[in-house]
CSV table of C-alpha atoms and ligand atoms in Angstrom, one decimal:
chain,number,residue,atom,x,y,z
A,1,MET,CA,34.0,4.9,-8.7
A,2,VAL,CA,31.7,2.0,-9.4
A,3,ALA,CA,29.5,1.1,-6.4
A,4,LYS,CA,29.5,-2.2,-4.6
A,5,VAL,CA,26.1,-4.0,-4.9
A,6,LEU,CA,24.4,-4.5,-1.7
A,7,SER,CA,22.5,-7.6,-2.3
A,8,GLY,CA,19.3,-8.0,-0.3
A,9,THR,CA,18.7,-11.4,-1.9
A,10,GLU,CA,22.1,-12.6,-0.3
A,11,THR,CA,21.7,-10.8,3.0
A,12,ALA,CA,18.0,-11.9,3.4
A,13,LYS,CA,19.3,-15.6,2.8
A,14,GLU,CA,21.8,-15.2,5.5
A,15,VAL,CA,19.1,-13.8,7.8
A,16,ARG,CA,16.8,-16.7,7.1
A,17,LYS,CA,19.7,-19.2,7.7
A,18,ALA,CA,20.5,-17.7,11.0
A,19,LEU,CA,16.8,-17.5,12.1
A,20,ALA,CA,16.3,-21.3,11.0
A,21,GLN,CA,19.2,-22.2,13.3
A,22,GLU,CA,17.7,-20.0,16.1
A,23,VAL,CA,14.3,-21.6,15.8
A,24,LEU,CA,15.9,-25.1,15.9
A,25,ASP,CA,18.1,-24.2,18.9
A,26,PHE,CA,15.4,-22.8,20.8
A,27,LYS,CA,12.9,-25.6,20.0
A,28,THR,CA,15.4,-28.1,21.4
A,29,LYS,CA,15.2,-26.3,24.8
A,30,ASN,CA,11.5,-25.4,24.6
A,31,PRO,CA,9.9,-28.3,22.6
A,32,SER,CA,6.5,-26.4,22.6
A,33,PHE,CA,7.9,-23.6,20.7
A,34,ARG,CA,6.0,-23.2,17.5
A,35,PRO,CA,6.2,-19.7,15.9
A,36,LYS,CA,3.3,-18.9,13.9
A,37,LEU,CA,2.5,-16.0,11.5
A,38,VAL,CA,-1.0,-15.2,10.1
A,39,ILE,CA,-1.5,-13.1,6.9
A,40,VAL,CA,-4.9,-11.8,6.7
A,41,GLN,CA,-6.0,-10.9,3.1
A,42,VAL,CA,-9.2,-9.2,1.8
A,43,GLY,CA,-10.0,-10.0,-1.7
A,44,GLY,CA,-7.4,-11.4,-4.1
A,45,ARG,CA,-5.2,-8.8,-5.8
A,46,GLU,CA,-2.6,-10.5,-7.9
A,47,ASP,CA,0.3,-8.4,-6.6
A,48,SER,CA,-0.9,-9.2,-3.0
A,49,ASN,CA,-1.0,-12.9,-3.9
A,50,VAL,CA,2.6,-12.7,-5.1
A,51,TYR,CA,3.9,-11.0,-1.9
A,52,ILE,CA,1.8,-13.4,0.3
A,53,ARG,CA,3.4,-16.4,-1.5
A,54,MET,CA,6.8,-15.0,-0.8
A,55,LYS,CA,6.1,-14.6,2.8
A,56,VAL,CA,4.7,-18.0,3.3
A,57,LYS,CA,7.7,-19.5,1.5
A,58,ALA,CA,10.3,-17.5,3.5
A,59,ALA,CA,8.5,-18.6,6.9
A,60,GLY,CA,8.5,-22.2,5.9
A,61,GLU,CA,12.2,-22.0,5.2
A,62,VAL,CA,12.8,-20.7,8.8
A,63,GLY,CA,10.4,-23.1,10.5
A,64,VAL,CA,7.8,-20.6,11.1
A,65,GLU,CA,4.2,-21.9,10.5
A,66,ALA,CA,2.4,-19.3,8.1
A,67,GLU,CA,-1.4,-19.3,7.8
A,68,HIS,CA,-3.1,-17.4,5.1
A,69,VAL,CA,-6.6,-16.2,6.3
A,70,LYS,CA,-8.7,-14.9,3.4
A,71,PHE,CA,-11.7,-12.8,3.6
A,72,PRO,CA,-14.1,-12.1,0.6
A,73,PRO,CA,-14.0,-8.6,-1.0
A,74,THR,CA,-17.6,-8.3,0.4
A,75,VAL,CA,-16.4,-8.4,4.0
A,76,THR,CA,-17.6,-5.6,6.3
A,77,GLU,CA,-15.3,-3.5,8.4
A,78,SER,CA,-16.9,-5.0,11.6
A,79,GLU,CA,-16.5,-8.6,10.4
A,80,LEU,CA,-12.9,-8.1,9.7
A,81,LEU,CA,-12.4,-6.4,13.0
A,82,THR,CA,-14.0,-9.5,14.6
A,83,GLY,CA,-11.6,-11.7,12.6
A,84,VAL,CA,-8.7,-9.8,13.8
A,85,GLU,CA,-9.7,-9.9,17.4
A,86,LYS,CA,-10.1,-13.6,17.1
A,87,LEU,CA,-6.5,-13.8,16.0
A,88,ASN,CA,-5.4,-11.5,18.8
A,89,ALA,CA,-7.0,-13.7,21.4
A,90,ASP,CA,-5.4,-16.9,19.8
A,91,PRO,CA,-2.3,-17.8,21.9
A,92,SER,CA,-1.0,-20.1,19.1
A,93,VAL,CA,-0.7,-17.0,16.8
A,94,HIS,CA,2.5,-14.8,17.4
A,95,GLY,CA,2.4,-12.5,14.5
A,96,ILE,CA,-0.6,-10.9,12.5
A,97,ILE,CA,-0.1,-8.9,9.3
A,98,VAL,CA,-3.0,-7.3,7.2
A,99,GLN,CA,-2.0,-7.4,3.6
A,100,LEU,CA,-2.5,-4.1,2.1
A,101,PRO,CA,-4.2,-2.7,0.0
A,102,LEU,CA,-7.4,-4.1,1.1
A,103,ASP,CA,-9.4,-5.3,-2.0
A,104,CYS,CA,-12.9,-4.7,-0.8
A,105,THR,CA,-16.3,-3.6,-2.2
A,106,ASN,CA,-17.4,-2.0,1.2
A,107,LYS,CA,-15.8,1.0,2.8
A,108,ILE,CA,-13.1,-0.1,5.3
A,109,ASP,CA,-10.8,2.1,7.2
A,110,ALA,CA,-7.4,0.2,6.7
A,111,GLY,CA,-5.9,2.2,9.6
A,112,LYS,CA,-8.6,0.9,11.9
A,113,ILE,CA,-7.9,-2.6,11.0
A,114,THR,CA,-4.1,-2.4,11.4
A,115,ASN,CA,-4.6,-0.7,14.6
A,116,ALA,CA,-6.9,-3.5,15.7
A,117,VAL,CA,-4.0,-6.0,15.6
A,118,SER,CA,-2.6,-6.4,19.0
A,119,PRO,CA,0.7,-4.3,19.3
A,120,LEU,CA,2.1,-7.5,20.8
A,121,LYS,CA,1.5,-9.3,17.5
A,122,ASP,CA,2.0,-6.4,15.1
A,123,VAL,CA,4.9,-7.9,13.3
A,124,ASP,CA,4.6,-5.4,10.6
A,125,GLY,CA,5.4,-2.6,13.1
A,126,ILE,CA,2.6,-0.3,12.0
A,127,HIS,CA,0.4,-0.3,14.9
A,128,ILE,CA,0.1,3.3,16.2
A,129,GLU,CA,1.4,2.4,19.6
A,130,ASN,CA,4.6,0.9,18.0
A,131,ALA,CA,5.0,3.7,15.6
A,132,GLY,CA,4.8,6.1,18.5
A,133,ARG,CA,7.4,4.3,20.5
A,134,LEU,CA,9.8,4.6,17.3
A,135,ALA,CA,8.8,8.3,16.9
A,136,HIS,CA,10.0,8.7,20.6
A,137,GLY,CA,13.5,7.4,19.9
A,138,GLU,CA,13.0,3.9,21.2
A,139,LEU,CA,14.4,0.9,19.3
A,140,GLU,CA,13.8,-2.0,21.7
A,141,GLY,CA,10.8,-3.7,23.2
A,142,PHE,CA,8.5,-3.4,20.3
A,143,PHE,CA,8.3,-4.4,16.6
A,144,LEU,CA,10.1,-2.3,14.1
A,145,PRO,CA,8.5,-2.0,10.7
A,146,CYS,CA,9.9,-4.4,8.2
A,147,THR,CA,11.1,-2.4,5.2
A,148,PRO,CA,13.1,0.3,7.1
A,149,ARG,CA,14.5,-2.4,9.5
A,150,GLY,CA,15.8,-4.2,6.4
A,151,CYS,CA,17.1,-0.9,5.0
A,152,LEU,CA,19.0,-0.5,8.4
A,153,GLU,CA,20.5,-3.9,8.2
A,154,LEU,CA,21.5,-3.2,4.6
A,155,ILE,CA,23.3,0.0,5.5
A,156,GLN,CA,25.1,-1.5,8.6
A,157,LYS,CA,26.2,-4.4,6.1
A,158,THR,CA,28.3,-1.7,4.3
A,159,GLY,CA,30.4,-1.2,7.5
A,160,ILE,CA,30.0,2.5,7.6
A,161,ASP,CA,29.5,4.2,10.8
A,162,ILE,CA,26.1,5.8,10.7
A,163,SER,CA,26.5,8.0,13.6
A,164,GLY,CA,26.9,11.6,12.4
A,165,LYS,CA,26.3,10.9,8.9
A,166,HIS,CA,23.9,13.0,6.9
A,167,ALA,CA,21.0,10.7,5.8
A,168,VAL,CA,18.4,11.9,3.3
A,169,VAL,CA,15.1,9.9,3.2
A,170,ILE,CA,12.9,10.7,0.3
A,171,GLY,CA,9.3,9.8,1.3
A,172,ARG,CA,7.4,10.0,4.6
A,173,SER,CA,4.8,7.2,4.3
A,174,LYS,CA,3.8,5.5,7.4
A,175,ILE,CA,5.3,2.0,6.5
A,176,VAL,CA,8.6,3.3,4.7
A,177,GLY,CA,9.8,6.8,4.8
A,178,ALA,CA,8.6,8.0,8.2
A,179,PRO,CA,9.9,5.1,10.3
A,180,MET,CA,13.1,5.1,8.3
A,181,SER,CA,13.8,8.6,9.2
A,182,CYS,CA,13.0,7.8,12.9
A,183,ILE,CA,15.4,4.8,12.9
A,184,LEU,CA,18.1,6.7,11.3
A,185,ARG,CA,17.8,9.6,13.7
A,186,THR,CA,17.8,7.2,16.6
A,187,VAL,CA,21.1,5.7,15.4
A,188,ASN,CA,22.5,9.1,15.4
A,189,ALA,CA,22.3,10.1,11.7
A,190,THR,CA,21.4,13.7,10.9
A,191,VAL,CA,18.2,13.2,9.0
A,192,THR,CA,16.5,15.2,6.2
A,193,VAL,CA,13.1,14.0,5.1
A,194,CYS,CA,12.0,15.0,1.6
A,195,HIS,CA,8.5,14.5,0.3
A,196,SER,CA,6.2,15.7,-2.5
A,197,ARG,CA,6.2,19.3,-1.3
A,198,THR,CA,9.9,19.5,-1.0
A,199,LYS,CA,11.4,22.0,-3.3
A,200,ASP,CA,14.5,20.9,-5.1
A,201,VAL,CA,14.9,17.4,-3.7
A,202,ALA,CA,18.2,16.9,-5.4
A,203,SER,CA,19.7,20.0,-3.6
A,204,PHE,CA,19.3,17.8,-0.3
A,205,THR,CA,20.3,14.4,-1.7
A,206,ARG,CA,23.5,15.9,-3.0
A,207,GLN,CA,24.6,16.6,0.6
A,208,ALA,CA,23.8,13.0,1.7
A,209,ASP,CA,26.2,10.4,2.8
A,210,ILE,CA,23.2,8.0,2.9
A,211,ILE,CA,20.2,8.3,0.6
A,212,VAL,CA,17.1,6.1,1.3
A,213,ALA,CA,14.6,6.5,-1.7
A,214,ALA,CA,11.0,5.4,-0.9
A,215,VAL,CA,8.9,7.3,-3.3
A,216,GLY,CA,7.2,5.1,-5.9
A,217,VAL,CA,8.7,7.3,-8.9
A,218,ALA,CA,10.5,5.1,-11.3
A,219,GLN,CA,14.3,6.1,-11.5
A,220,MET,CA,13.7,9.6,-10.0
A,221,VAL,CA,17.1,9.8,-8.2
A,222,LYS,CA,19.8,10.6,-11.0
A,223,LYS,CA,23.5,10.3,-11.0
A,224,ASP,CA,23.8,14.2,-10.4
A,225,TRP,CA,21.7,13.9,-7.2
A,226,VAL,CA,24.2,11.8,-5.5
A,227,LYS,CA,27.5,12.7,-3.9
A,228,PRO,CA,30.3,10.6,-4.9
A,229,GLY,CA,30.8,7.8,-2.3
A,230,ALA,CA,27.2,7.9,-0.9
A,231,VAL,CA,25.4,4.8,0.1
A,232,VAL,CA,22.2,4.4,-1.8
A,233,ILE,CA,19.3,2.3,-0.7
A,234,ASP,CA,16.4,2.0,-3.0
A,235,CYS,CA,13.1,0.7,-1.7
A,236,GLY,CA,11.0,1.6,-4.9
A,237,ILE,CA,9.3,-1.1,-6.7
A,238,ASN,CA,8.0,0.3,-10.1
A,239,SER,CA,6.9,-1.3,-13.3
A,240,ILE,CA,7.9,0.3,-16.6
A,241,PRO,CA,7.4,-0.6,-20.2
A,242,ASP,CA,10.0,-2.7,-21.7
A,243,PRO,CA,9.3,-4.2,-25.1
A,244,SER,CA,12.4,-6.4,-25.1
A,245,THR,CA,10.9,-8.5,-22.2
A,246,ALA,CA,8.3,-11.2,-22.7
A,247,ARG,CA,5.8,-9.5,-20.6
A,248,GLY,CA,6.5,-6.1,-22.0
A,249,SER,CA,7.5,-4.5,-18.7
A,250,ARG,CA,10.2,-4.6,-16.1
A,251,LEU,CA,10.6,-3.7,-12.5
A,252,VAL,CA,12.8,-0.7,-11.4
A,253,GLY,CA,13.5,1.2,-8.3
A,254,ASP,CA,13.2,4.9,-7.5
A,255,VAL,CA,16.9,5.3,-8.4
A,256,ASP,CA,18.4,5.4,-11.9
A,257,TYR,CA,20.5,2.4,-11.0
A,258,GLU,CA,22.9,2.0,-13.9
A,259,ALA,CA,24.0,5.8,-13.7
A,260,VAL,CA,23.9,6.1,-9.9
A,261,LYS,CA,26.2,3.0,-9.7
A,262,GLU,CA,28.9,5.0,-11.2
A,263,VAL,CA,29.1,7.5,-8.3
A,264,ALA,CA,27.8,5.8,-5.2
A,265,SER,CA,30.1,3.5,-2.9
A,266,TRP,CA,27.2,1.0,-2.2
A,267,ILE,CA,23.8,0.5,-4.0
A,268,THR,CA,20.9,-1.7,-3.6
A,269,PRO,CA,19.5,-3.3,-6.9
A,270,VAL,CA,15.9,-3.7,-7.8
A,271,PRO,CA,14.8,-6.3,-7.7
A,272,GLY,CA,16.9,-8.2,-5.2
A,273,GLY,CA,17.6,-5.3,-2.8
A,274,VAL,CA,15.2,-3.9,-0.1
A,275,GLY,CA,12.3,-6.5,-1.1
A,276,PRO,CA,13.9,-9.6,0.1
A,277,MET,CA,15.0,-7.9,3.4
A,278,THR,CA,11.4,-6.6,4.1
A,279,VAL,CA,10.2,-10.4,4.0
A,280,ALA,CA,13.1,-11.6,6.0
A,281,MET,CA,12.4,-8.9,8.8
A,282,LEU,CA,8.8,-10.0,8.9
A,283,ILE,CA,9.8,-13.4,9.7
A,284,LYS,CA,12.5,-12.1,12.1
A,285,ASN,CA,9.8,-10.2,14.0
A,286,THR,CA,7.6,-13.2,14.2
A,287,VAL,CA,10.4,-15.3,15.7
A,288,ILE,CA,11.1,-12.5,18.2
A,289,SER,CA,7.4,-12.4,19.1
A,290,ALA,CA,7.2,-16.2,19.7
A,291,LYS,CA,10.4,-16.1,21.8
A,292,ARG,CA,9.0,-13.3,23.9
A,293,GLU,CA,6.1,-15.4,24.8
A,294,VAL,CA,8.6,-17.9,26.3
A,295,VAL,CA,11.2,-15.6,27.7
A,296,GLY,CA,9.0,-12.6,28.5
A,297,SER,CA,11.0,-9.9,26.7
A,298,LEU,CA,11.6,-8.7,23.2
A,299,LYS,CA,15.0,-7.9,21.8
A,300,ASN,CA,15.4,-6.4,18.3
A,301,PHE,CA,19.1,-6.3,18.4
K,401,LIG,P1,3.6,6.1,-0.6
K,401,LIG,O1,3.0,6.4,-2.0
K,401,LIG,O2,2.8,5.7,0.5
K,401,LIG,O3,4.6,7.2,-0.2
K,401,LIG,C1,5.5,7.8,-1.1
K,401,LIG,C2,6.1,9.0,-0.4
K,401,LIG,O4,7.0,9.6,-1.4
K,401,LIG,C3,5.2,10.1,0.1
K,401,LIG,O5,5.7,10.5,1.3
K,401,LIG,C4,5.2,11.2,-0.9
K,401,LIG,O6,5.1,12.6,-0.5
K,401,LIG,C5,6.6,11.0,-1.5
K,401,LIG,N1,6.8,11.6,-2.9
K,401,LIG,C6,5.9,11.3,-3.9
K,401,LIG,N2,6.2,11.9,-5.1
K,401,LIG,C7,7.4,12.7,-4.7
K,401,LIG,C8,8.3,13.4,-5.4
K,401,LIG,N3,8.1,13.7,-6.8
K,401,LIG,N4,9.4,14.0,-4.8
K,401,LIG,C9,9.5,13.7,-3.4
K,401,LIG,N5,8.8,12.9,-2.7
K,401,LIG,C10,7.7,12.5,-3.4
K,401,LIG,O7,4.6,4.9,-0.9
K,401,LIG,P2,5.3,3.9,0.2
K,401,LIG,O8,6.2,4.6,1.1
K,401,LIG,O9,4.4,2.9,0.5
K,401,LIG,O10,6.3,3.2,-1.0
K,401,LIG,C11,7.3,3.9,-1.7
K,401,LIG,C12,8.0,2.9,-2.7
K,401,LIG,O11,8.6,1.8,-2.0
K,401,LIG,C13,7.0,2.3,-3.7
K,401,LIG,O12,7.6,2.1,-5.0
K,401,LIG,C14,6.6,1.0,-3.1
K,401,LIG,O13,6.3,0.1,-4.1
K,401,LIG,C15,7.9,0.6,-2.4
K,401,LIG,N6,7.8,-0.3,-1.2
K,401,LIG,C16,8.6,-1.3,-1.2
K,401,LIG,C17,8.7,-2.2,-0.2
K,401,LIG,C18,9.7,-3.2,-0.2
K,401,LIG,O14,9.6,-4.1,0.4
K,401,LIG,N7,10.7,-3.1,-1.1
K,401,LIG,C19,7.8,-2.1,0.8
K,401,LIG,C20,7.0,-1.0,0.7
K,401,LIG,C21,7.0,-0.1,-0.3
K,401,LIG,P3,3.8,13.0,0.4
K,401,LIG,O15,3.9,12.5,1.7
K,401,LIG,O16,3.9,14.4,0.4
K,401,LIG,O17,2.6,12.6,-0.5
């Protein structure tokens, strides 16, 4: 079997196109509708700059205003908290994200900052209140975190019925693995979560109908870890040396793509898989937030 490629680039393009139309239609009926996202950055890490540029570009394509608010690396925790509170209080702002990791010289508790963002504007879906609702089995009325939400859309795109399937999520981070396992459980998959203390991860993945890898270990998931016909979603973004490229490195996922492709039914590439979906879901959450201000309720699906 050779897996079909689940293109995040293509799916994200479709999502952005539908969102652009939605924004246009909504604006026609509500001329004052102006969805706005604010991206808060501390310092100037080059990788963060790249991600921020992608978010600003995607927002522009959909008709969402995106403002990049920069703080110097010398900012203090209380100054940053004041900045976030100002954005919370600004009615023209519908979504706020704090680009992580913080590039700061002072000690700043990143969790304190992300939890200072109003849960009503937490379009990253990582505020503890939103995470708690997800952990309680809710999927509506609050923001879902962007990467797992994007993974769900990709899994749904395959057409498989997730209900009753065995899903194995490798990783339990706050932004990817943990919320992914909650979402899959809520849509009625039977979920196993593997992490760094799991003994023999492969023994679990071999039983999986759906594998979501969110580890940060280059090409960890091998061909013999995958049951023939499984759907494989790769969140990983890892740079490995590659002397054949101009920059001497290339990006790979947490899955040994070329080999696993021979056994899976569907597989996401890296790059061009989960990454573009994460950005598309951020913009989707911002549009949902802005619409909620007008219609008074939030609908994810
Ligand atoms: P974290 O480092 O926060 O979490 C990694 C998780 O993997 C942890 O739960 C850790 O376990 C687990 N883990 C680490 N090593 C192993 C191992 N050998 N076996 C089993 N589990 C292991 O990473 P993130 O969740 O933030 O990101 C994961 C990957 O996804 C990264 O490559 C990141 O770059 C990428 N990413 C991609 C995004 C996208 O848009 N495509 C968005 C966000 C992240 P433990 O909890 O025990 O430490």
